[in-house]
PDB file of C-alpha atoms in Angstrom:
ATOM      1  CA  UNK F 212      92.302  81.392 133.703  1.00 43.00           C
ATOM      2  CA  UNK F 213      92.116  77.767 133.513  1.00 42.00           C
ATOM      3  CA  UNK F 214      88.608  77.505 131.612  1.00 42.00           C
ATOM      4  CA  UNK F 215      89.844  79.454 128.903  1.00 42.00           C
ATOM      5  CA  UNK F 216      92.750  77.684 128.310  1.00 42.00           C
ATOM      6  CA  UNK F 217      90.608  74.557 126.403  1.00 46.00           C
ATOM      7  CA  UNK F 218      89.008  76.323 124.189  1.00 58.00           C
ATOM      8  CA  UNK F 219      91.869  78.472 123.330  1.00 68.00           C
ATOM      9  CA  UNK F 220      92.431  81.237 120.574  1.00 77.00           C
ATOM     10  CA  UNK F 221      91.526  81.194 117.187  1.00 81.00           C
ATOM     11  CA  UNK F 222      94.420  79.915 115.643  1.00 86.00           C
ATOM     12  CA  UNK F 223      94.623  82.346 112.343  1.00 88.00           C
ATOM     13  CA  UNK F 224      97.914  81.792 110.158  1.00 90.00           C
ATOM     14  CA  UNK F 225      99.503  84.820 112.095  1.00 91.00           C
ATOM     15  CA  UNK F 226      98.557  83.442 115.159  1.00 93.00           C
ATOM     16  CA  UNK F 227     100.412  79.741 114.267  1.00 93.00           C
ATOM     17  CA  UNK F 228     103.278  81.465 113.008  1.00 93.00           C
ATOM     18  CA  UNK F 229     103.600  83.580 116.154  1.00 95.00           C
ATOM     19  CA  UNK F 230     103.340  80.370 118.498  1.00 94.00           C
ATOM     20  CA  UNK F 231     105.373  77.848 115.835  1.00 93.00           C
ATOM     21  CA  UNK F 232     107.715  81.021 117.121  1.00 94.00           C
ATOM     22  CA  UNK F 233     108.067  81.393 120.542  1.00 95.00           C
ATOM     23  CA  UNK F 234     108.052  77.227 120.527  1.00 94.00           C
ATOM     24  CA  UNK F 235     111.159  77.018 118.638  1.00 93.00           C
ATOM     25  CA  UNK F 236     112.866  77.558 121.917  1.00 91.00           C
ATOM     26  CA  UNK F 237     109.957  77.997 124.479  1.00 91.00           C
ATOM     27  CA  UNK F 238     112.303  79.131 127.322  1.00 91.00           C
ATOM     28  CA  UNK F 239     113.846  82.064 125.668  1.00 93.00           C
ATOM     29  CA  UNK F 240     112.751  85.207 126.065  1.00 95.00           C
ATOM     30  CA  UNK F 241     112.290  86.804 123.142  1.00 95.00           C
ATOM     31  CA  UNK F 242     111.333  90.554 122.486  1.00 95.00           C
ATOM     32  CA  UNK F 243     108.549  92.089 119.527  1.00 94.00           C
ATOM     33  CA  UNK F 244     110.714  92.833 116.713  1.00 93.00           C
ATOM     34  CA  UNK F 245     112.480  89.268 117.109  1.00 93.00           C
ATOM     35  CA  UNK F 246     109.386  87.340 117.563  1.00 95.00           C
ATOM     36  CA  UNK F 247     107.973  89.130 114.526  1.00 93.00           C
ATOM     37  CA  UNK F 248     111.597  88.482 112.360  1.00 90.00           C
ATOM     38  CA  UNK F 249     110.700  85.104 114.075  1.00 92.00           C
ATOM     39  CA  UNK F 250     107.434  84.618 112.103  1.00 92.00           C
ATOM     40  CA  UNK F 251     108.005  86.440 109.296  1.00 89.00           C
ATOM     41  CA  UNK F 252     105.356  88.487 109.867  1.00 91.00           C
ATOM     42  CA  UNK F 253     105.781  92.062 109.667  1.00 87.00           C
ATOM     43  CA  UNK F 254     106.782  94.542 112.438  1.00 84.00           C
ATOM     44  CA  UNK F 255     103.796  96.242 114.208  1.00 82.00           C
ATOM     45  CA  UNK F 256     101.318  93.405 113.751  1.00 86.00           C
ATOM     46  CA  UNK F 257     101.905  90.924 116.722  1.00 93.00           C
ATOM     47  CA  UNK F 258     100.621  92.786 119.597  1.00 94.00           C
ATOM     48  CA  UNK F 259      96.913  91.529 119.244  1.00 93.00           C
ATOM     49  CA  UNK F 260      98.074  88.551 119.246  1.00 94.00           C
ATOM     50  CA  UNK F 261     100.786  88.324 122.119  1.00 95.00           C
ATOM     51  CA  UNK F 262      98.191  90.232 124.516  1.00 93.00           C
ATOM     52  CA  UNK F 263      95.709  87.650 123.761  1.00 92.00           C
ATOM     53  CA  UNK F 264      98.088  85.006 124.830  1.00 93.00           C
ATOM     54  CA  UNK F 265      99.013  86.857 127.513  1.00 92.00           C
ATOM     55  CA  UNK F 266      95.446  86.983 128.442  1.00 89.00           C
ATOM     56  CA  UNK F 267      94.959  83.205 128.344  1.00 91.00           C
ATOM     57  CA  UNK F 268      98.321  83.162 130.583  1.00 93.00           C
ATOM     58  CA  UNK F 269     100.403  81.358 128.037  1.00 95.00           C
ATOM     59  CA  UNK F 270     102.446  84.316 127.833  1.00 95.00           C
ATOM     60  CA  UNK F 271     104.169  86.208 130.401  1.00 95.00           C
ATOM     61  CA  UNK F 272     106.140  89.638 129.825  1.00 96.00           C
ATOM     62  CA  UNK F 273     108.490  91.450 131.651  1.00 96.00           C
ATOM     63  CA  UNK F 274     110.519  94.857 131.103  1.00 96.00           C
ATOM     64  CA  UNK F 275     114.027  94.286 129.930  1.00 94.00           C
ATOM     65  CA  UNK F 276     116.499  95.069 132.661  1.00 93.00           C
ATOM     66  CA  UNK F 277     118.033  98.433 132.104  1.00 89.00           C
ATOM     67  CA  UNK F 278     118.134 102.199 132.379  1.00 86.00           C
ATOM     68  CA  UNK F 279     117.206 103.381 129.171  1.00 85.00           C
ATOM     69  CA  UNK F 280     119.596 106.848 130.361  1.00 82.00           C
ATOM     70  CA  UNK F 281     122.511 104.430 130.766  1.00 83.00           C
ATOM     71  CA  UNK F 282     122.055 102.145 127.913  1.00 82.00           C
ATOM     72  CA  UNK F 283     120.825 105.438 125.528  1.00 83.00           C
ATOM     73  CA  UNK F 284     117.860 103.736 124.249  1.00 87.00           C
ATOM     74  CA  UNK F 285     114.622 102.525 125.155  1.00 91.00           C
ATOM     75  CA  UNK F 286     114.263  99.663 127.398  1.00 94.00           C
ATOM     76  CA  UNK F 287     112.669  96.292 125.652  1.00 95.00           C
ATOM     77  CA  UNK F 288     109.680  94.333 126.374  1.00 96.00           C
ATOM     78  CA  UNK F 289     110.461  90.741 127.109  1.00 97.00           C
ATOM     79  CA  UNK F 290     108.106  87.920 126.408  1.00 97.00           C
ATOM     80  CA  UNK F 291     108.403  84.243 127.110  1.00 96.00           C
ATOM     81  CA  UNK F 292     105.791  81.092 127.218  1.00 96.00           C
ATOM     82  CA  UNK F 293     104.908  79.625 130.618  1.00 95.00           C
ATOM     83  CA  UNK F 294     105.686  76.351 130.899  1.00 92.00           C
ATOM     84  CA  UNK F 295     101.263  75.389 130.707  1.00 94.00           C
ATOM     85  CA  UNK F 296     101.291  77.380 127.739  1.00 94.00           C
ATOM     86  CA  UNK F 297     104.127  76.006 126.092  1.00 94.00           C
ATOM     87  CA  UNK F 298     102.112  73.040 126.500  1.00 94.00           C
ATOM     88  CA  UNK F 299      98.791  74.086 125.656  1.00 93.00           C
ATOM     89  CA  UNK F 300     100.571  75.926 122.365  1.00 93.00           C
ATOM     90  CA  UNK F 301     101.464  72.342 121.046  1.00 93.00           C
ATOM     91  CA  UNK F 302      98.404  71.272 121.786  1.00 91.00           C
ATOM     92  CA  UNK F 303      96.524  74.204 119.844  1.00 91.00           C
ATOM     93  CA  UNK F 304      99.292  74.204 117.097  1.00 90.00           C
ATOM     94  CA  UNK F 305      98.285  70.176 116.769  1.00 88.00           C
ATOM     95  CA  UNK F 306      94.619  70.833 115.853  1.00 85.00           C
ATOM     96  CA  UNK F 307      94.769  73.774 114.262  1.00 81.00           C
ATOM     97  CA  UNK F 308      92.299  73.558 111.043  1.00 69.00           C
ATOM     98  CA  UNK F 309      94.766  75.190 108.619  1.00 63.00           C
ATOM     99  CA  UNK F 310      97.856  74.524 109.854  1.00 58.00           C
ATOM    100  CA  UNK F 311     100.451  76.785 108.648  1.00 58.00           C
ATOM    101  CA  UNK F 312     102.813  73.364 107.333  1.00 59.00           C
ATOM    102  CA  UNK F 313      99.608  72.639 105.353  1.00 55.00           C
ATOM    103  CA  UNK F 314      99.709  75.640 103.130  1.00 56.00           C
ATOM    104  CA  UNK F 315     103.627  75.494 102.345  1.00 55.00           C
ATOM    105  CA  UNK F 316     103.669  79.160 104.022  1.00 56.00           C
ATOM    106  CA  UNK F 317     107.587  79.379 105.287  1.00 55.00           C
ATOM    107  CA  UNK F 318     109.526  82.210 106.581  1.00 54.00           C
ATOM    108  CA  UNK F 319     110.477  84.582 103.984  1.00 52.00           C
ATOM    109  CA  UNK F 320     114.043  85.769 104.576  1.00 50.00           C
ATOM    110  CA  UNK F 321     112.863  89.924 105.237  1.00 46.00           C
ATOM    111  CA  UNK F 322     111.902  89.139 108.185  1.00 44.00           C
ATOM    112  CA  UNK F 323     109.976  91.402 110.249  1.00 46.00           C
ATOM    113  CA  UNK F 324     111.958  94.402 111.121  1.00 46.00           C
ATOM    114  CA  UNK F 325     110.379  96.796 108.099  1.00 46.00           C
TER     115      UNK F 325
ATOM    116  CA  UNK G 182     136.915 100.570 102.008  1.00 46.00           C
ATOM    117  CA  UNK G 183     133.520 102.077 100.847  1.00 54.00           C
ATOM    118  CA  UNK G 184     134.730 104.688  97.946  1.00 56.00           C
ATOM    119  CA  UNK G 185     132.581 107.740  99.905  1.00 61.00           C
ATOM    120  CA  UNK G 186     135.394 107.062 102.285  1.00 65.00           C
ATOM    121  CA  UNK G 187     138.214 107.374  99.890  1.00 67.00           C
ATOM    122  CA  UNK G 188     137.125 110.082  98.215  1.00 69.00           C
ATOM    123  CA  UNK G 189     136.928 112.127 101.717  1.00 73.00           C
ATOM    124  CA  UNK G 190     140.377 110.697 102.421  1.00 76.00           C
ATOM    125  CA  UNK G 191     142.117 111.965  99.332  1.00 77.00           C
ATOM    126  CA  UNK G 192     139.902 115.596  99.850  1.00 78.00           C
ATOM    127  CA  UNK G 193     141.899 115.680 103.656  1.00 83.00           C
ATOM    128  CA  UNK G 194     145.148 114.502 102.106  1.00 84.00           C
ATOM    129  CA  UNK G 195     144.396 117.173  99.233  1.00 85.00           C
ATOM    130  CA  UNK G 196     143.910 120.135 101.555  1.00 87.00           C
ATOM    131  CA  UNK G 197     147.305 119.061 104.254  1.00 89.00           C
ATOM    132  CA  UNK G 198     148.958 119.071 100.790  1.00 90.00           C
ATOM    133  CA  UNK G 199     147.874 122.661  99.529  1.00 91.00           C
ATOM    134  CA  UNK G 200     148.482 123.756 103.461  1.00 93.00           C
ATOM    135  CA  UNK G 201     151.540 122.433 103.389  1.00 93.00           C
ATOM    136  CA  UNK G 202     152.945 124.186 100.139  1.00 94.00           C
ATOM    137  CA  UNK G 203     151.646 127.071 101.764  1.00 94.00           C
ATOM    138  CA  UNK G 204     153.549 126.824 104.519  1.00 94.00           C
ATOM    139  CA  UNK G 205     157.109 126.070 102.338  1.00 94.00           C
ATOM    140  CA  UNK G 206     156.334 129.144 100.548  1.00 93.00           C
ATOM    141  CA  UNK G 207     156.489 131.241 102.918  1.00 94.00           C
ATOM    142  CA  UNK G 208     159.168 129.711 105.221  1.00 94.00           C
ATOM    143  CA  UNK G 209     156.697 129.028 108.463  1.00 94.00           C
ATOM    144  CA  UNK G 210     153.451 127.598 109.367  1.00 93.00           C
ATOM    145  CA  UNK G 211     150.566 130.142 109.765  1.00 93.00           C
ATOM    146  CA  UNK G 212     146.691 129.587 110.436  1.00 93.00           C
ATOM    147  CA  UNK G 213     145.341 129.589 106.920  1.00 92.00           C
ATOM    148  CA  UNK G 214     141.864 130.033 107.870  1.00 88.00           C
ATOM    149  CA  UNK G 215     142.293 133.195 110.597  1.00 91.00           C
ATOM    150  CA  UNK G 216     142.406 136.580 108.351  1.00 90.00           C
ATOM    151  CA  UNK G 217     145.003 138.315 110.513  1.00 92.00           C
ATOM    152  CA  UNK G 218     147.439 135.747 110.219  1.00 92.00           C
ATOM    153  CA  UNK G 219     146.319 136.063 106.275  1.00 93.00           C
ATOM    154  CA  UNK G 220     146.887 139.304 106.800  1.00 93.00           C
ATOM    155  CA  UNK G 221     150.382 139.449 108.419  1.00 94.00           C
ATOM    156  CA  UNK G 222     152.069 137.157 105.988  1.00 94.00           C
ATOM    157  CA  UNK G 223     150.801 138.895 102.975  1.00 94.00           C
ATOM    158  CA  UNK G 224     150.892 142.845 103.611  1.00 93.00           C
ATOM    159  CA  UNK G 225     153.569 142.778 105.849  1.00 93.00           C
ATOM    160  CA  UNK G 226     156.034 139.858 105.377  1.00 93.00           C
ATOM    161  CA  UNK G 227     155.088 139.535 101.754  1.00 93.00           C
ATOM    162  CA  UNK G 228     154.647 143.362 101.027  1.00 93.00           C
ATOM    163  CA  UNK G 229     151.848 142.149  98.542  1.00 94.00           C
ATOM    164  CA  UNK G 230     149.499 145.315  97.458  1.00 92.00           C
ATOM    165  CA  UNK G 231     146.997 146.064 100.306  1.00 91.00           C
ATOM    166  CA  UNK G 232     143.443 145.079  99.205  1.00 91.00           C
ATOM    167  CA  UNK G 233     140.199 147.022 100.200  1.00 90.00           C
ATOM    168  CA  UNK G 234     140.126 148.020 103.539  1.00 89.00           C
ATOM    169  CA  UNK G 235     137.014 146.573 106.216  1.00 88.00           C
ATOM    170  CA  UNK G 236     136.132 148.637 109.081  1.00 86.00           C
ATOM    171  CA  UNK G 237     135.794 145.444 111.105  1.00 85.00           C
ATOM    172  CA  UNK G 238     138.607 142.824 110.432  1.00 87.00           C
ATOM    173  CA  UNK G 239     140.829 145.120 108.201  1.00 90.00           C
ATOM    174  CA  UNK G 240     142.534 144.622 104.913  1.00 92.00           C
ATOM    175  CA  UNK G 241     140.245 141.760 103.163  1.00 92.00           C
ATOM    176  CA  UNK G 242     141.440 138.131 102.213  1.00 92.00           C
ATOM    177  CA  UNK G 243     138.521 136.959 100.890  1.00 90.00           C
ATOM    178  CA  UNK G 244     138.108 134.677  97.916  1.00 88.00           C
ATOM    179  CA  UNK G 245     137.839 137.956  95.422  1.00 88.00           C
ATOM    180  CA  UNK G 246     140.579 139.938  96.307  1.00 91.00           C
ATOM    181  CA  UNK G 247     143.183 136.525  96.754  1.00 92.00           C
ATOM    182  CA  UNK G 248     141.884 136.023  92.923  1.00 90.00           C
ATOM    183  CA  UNK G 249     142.958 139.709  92.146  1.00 91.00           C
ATOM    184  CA  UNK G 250     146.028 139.977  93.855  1.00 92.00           C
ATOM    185  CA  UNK G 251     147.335 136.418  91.990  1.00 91.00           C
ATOM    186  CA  UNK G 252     146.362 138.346  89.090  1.00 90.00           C
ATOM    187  CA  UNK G 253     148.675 141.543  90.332  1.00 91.00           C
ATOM    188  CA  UNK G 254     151.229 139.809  91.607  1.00 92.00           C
ATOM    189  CA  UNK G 255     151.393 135.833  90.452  1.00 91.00           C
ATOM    190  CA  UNK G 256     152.743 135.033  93.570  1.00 93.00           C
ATOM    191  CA  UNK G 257     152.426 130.911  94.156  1.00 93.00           C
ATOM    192  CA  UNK G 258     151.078 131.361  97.435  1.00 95.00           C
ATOM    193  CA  UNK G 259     148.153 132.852  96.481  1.00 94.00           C
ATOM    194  CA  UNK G 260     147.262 130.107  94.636  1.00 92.00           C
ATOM    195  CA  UNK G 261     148.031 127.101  97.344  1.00 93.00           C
ATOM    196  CA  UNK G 262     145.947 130.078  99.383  1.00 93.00           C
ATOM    197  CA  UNK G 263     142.811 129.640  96.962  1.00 91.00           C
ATOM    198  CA  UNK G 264     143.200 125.882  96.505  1.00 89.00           C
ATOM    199  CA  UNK G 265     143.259 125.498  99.991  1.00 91.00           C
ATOM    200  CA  UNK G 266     140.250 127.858 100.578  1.00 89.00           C
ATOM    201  CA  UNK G 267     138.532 125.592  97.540  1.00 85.00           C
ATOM    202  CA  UNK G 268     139.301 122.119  99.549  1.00 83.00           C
ATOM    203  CA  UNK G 269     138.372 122.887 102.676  1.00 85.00           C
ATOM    204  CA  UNK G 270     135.245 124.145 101.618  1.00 81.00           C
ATOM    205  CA  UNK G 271     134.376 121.465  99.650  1.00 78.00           C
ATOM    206  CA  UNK G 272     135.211 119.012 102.424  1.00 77.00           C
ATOM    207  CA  UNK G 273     133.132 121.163 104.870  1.00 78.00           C
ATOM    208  CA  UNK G 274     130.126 120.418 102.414  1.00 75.00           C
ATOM    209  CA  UNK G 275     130.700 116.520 101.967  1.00 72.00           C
ATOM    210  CA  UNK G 276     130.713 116.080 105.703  1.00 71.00           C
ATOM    211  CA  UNK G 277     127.801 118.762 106.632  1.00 68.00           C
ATOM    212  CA  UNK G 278     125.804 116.271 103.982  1.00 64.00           C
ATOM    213  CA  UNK G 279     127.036 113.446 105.301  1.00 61.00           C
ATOM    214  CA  UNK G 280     126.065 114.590 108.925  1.00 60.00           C
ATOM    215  CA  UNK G 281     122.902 115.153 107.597  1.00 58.00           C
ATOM    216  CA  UNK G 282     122.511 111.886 105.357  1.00 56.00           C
ATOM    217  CA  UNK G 283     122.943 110.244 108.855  1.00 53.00           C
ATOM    218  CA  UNK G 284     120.277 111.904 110.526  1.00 51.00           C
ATOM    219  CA  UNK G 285     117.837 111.287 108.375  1.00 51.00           C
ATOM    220  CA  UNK G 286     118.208 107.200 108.482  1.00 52.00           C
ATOM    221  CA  UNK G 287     118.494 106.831 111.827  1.00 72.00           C
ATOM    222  CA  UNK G 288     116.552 109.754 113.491  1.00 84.00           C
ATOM    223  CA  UNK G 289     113.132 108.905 114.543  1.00 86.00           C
ATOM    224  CA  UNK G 290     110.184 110.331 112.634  1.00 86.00           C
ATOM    225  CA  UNK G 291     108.106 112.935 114.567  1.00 87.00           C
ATOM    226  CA  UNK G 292     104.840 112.069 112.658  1.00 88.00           C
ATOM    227  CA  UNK G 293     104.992 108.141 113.313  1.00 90.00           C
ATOM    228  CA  UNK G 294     105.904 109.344 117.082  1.00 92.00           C
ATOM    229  CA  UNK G 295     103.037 110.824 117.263  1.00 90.00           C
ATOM    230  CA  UNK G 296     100.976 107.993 115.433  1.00 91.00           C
ATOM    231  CA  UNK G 297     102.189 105.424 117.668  1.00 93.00           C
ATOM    232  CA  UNK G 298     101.103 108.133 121.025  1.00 91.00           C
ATOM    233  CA  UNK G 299      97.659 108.260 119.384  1.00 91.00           C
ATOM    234  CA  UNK G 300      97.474 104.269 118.963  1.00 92.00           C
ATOM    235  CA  UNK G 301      98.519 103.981 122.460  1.00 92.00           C
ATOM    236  CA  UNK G 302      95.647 106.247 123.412  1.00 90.00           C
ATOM    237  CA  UNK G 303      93.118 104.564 121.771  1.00 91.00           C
ATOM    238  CA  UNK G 304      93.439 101.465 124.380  1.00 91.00           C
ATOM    239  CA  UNK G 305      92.439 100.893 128.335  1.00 89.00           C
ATOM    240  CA  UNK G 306      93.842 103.715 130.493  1.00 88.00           C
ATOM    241  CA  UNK G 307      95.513 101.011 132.853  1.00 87.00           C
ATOM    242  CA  UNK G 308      97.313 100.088 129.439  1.00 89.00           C
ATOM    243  CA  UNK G 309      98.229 102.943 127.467  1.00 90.00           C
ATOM    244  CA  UNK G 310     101.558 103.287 129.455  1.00 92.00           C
ATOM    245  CA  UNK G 311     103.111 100.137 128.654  1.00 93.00           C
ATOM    246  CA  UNK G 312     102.278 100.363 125.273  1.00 94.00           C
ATOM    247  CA  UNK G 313     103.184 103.669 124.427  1.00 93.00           C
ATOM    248  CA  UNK G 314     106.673 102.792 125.784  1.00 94.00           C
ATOM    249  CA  UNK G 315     106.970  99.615 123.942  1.00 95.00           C
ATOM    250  CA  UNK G 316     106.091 100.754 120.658  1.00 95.00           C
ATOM    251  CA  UNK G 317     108.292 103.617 121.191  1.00 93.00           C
ATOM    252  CA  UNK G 318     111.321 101.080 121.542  1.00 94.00           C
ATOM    253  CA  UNK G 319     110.252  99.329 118.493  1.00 94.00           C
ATOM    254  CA  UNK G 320     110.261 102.153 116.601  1.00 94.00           C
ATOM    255  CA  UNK G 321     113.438 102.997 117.831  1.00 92.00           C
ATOM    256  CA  UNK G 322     114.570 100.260 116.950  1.00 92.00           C
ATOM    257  CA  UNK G 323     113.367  99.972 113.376  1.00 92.00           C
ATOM    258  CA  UNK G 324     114.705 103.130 113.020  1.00 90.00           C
ATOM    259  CA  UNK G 325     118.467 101.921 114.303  1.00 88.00           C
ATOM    260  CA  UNK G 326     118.396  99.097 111.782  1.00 87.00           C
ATOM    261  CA  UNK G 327     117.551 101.769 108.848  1.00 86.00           C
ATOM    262  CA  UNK G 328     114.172 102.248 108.519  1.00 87.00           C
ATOM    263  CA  UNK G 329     113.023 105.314 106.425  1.00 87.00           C
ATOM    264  CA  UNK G 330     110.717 107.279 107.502  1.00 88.00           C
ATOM    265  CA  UNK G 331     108.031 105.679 105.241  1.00 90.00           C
ATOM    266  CA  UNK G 332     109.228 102.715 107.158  1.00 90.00           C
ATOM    267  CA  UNK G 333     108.401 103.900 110.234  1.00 91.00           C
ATOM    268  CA  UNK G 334     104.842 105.430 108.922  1.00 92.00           C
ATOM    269  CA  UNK G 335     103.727 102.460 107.864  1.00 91.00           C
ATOM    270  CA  UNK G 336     104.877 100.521 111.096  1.00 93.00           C
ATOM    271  CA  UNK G 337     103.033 103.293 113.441  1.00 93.00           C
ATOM    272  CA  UNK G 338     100.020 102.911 111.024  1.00 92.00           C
ATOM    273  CA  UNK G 339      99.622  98.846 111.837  1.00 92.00           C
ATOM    274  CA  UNK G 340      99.678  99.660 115.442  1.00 93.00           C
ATOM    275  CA  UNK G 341      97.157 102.018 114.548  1.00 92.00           C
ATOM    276  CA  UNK G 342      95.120  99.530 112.793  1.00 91.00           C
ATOM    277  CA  UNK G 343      95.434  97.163 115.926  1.00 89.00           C
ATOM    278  CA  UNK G 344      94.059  99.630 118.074  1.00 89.00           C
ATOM    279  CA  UNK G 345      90.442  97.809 118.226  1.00 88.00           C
ATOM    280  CA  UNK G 346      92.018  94.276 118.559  1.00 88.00           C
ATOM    281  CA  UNK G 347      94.284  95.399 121.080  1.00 90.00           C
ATOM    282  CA  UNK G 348      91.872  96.959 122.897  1.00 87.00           C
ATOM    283  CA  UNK G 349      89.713  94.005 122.650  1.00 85.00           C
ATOM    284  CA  UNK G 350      92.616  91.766 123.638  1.00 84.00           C
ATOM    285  CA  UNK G 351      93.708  93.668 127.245  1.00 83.00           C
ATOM    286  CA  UNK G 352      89.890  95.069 128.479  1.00 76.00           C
ATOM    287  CA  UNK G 353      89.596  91.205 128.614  1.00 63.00           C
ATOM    288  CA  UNK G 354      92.645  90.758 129.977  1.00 58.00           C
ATOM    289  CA  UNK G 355      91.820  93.621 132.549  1.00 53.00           C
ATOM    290  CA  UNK G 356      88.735  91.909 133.243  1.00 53.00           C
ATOM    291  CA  UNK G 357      90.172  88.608 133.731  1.00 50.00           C
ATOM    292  CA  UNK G 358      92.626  89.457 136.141  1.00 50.00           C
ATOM    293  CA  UNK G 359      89.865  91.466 137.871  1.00 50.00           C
ATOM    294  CA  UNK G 360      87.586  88.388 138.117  1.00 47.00           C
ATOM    295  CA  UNK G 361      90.131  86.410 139.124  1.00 44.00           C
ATOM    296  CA  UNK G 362      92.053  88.459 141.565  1.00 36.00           C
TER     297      UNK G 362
END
């Protein structure tokens, strides 16, 4: 797990926003739709991109506690940085090429649940 | 107060109102929707002329022969009778729309379902599972905060599209943990 760590993923624009993201308060968990409202990037695109951090073990995930027959709907996904790679984000985020700031890309206020 | 829900308010108030004048015409309160009780007040407390006769329920009090017997007879009931009939029918349409207005926003689509069980399909057996259920609570959720069902196409089409990087993504991860474990 380690070795991959240093050379880390590409870091598209989608990709920064998604870790700019979860770094905003690295010890929350946070589930799809909000980390995608998060980025402003639209529902149904961050997947690819969580499961490769969760690859690189930046990411770890978790069902959300409940019975989906008690609570009468289905039962969230939970995701939340590991403390290495809410380090090794920074680090990525910090030599990214393009970063995001660079090209005056900011959240629009849709959001991501549409 | 949205004015979809005032205008159902006055239609209630509207039809107590016509039952009401109903009932102080003829001196008691009756079930203006059951025919026999229809039936009672008019033939035999009211001695109006008896309309046509069905095998089934009787003397008939539908909409037609109420019309002709106000015609006959002018009697005021029959026409808090009709009004009545009129309200309460309209009010059963508002709501049976409404009902239905409500379904459509927040039921889920079958079609982007069914999208979202083929994306899951498309990736790593040991994986399919997890996904499936997870985009089915997205959708769900889409769907609660008003998503159309265009909406919810075009988010079960992405995860479509992400098939092949997803894939990508969790055979490596598969194999990583493999490796490493």
């Amino acid at each position: 797990m380690v070795s991959k760590q240093a050379s880390g993923p590409r870091m598209t624009i989608p990709t920064q926003l998604v870790l700019r993201a979860l770094l905003a308060d690295p010890t929350r968990e946070m589930y799809g739709l909000e980390i995608c409202s998060a980025a402003s990037l639209p529902s149904g695109t961050i997947h690819p991109i969580l499961a490769r951090f969760e690859r690189l073990g930046w990411l770890e995930s978790r069902w959300e506690d409940v019975s989906p027959k008690e609570e009468g709907r289905p039962r969230r996904r939970f995701y939340r940085l590991t403390a290495g790679g809410a380090e090794q984000a920074r680090i990525a985020l910090a030599q990214a090429t393009t970063p995001v700031s660079a090209i005056g890309l900011r959240p629009r206020p849709a959001g991501g649940l549409v | 107060m949205s004015a979809h829900f005032a205008a159902m308010s006055t239609l209630y108030d509207e039809v107590k109102a016509a039952e009401q004048a109903a009932f102080a015409v003829v001196g008691h309160e009756f079930n203006l929707g059951s025919p026999k009780h229809l039936q009672e007040v008019l033939f035999n407390e009211l001695g109006m002329p008896k309309t046509k006769w069905r095998i089934k329920t009787g003397y008939t009090t539908d909409s037609e022969a109420l019309t002709s017997l106000l015609a006959q007879t002018g009697h005021p009931l029959l026409e808090h009778l009709l009004r009545h009939r009129d309200l309460t029918q309209t009010l059963d349409d508002a709501q049976r729309l409404d009902s239905a207005g409500d379904d459509k926003a927040r039921s889920v689509t079958p079609s982007a379902a069914g999208l979202l069980t083929t994306a899951a399909r498309l990736l790593p057996v040991a994986s399919r599972d997890r996904y499936a259920e997870e985009y089915r609570s997205e959708l769900w959720e889409i769907t609660q905060a008003g998503a159309g069902r265009i909406a919810q196409l075009r988010y079960a089409f992405r995860q479509l599209c992400n098939s092949i990087p997803m894939g990508v993504a969790v055979r490596s991860l598969r194999r990583k943990s493999s490796a490493s474990g």
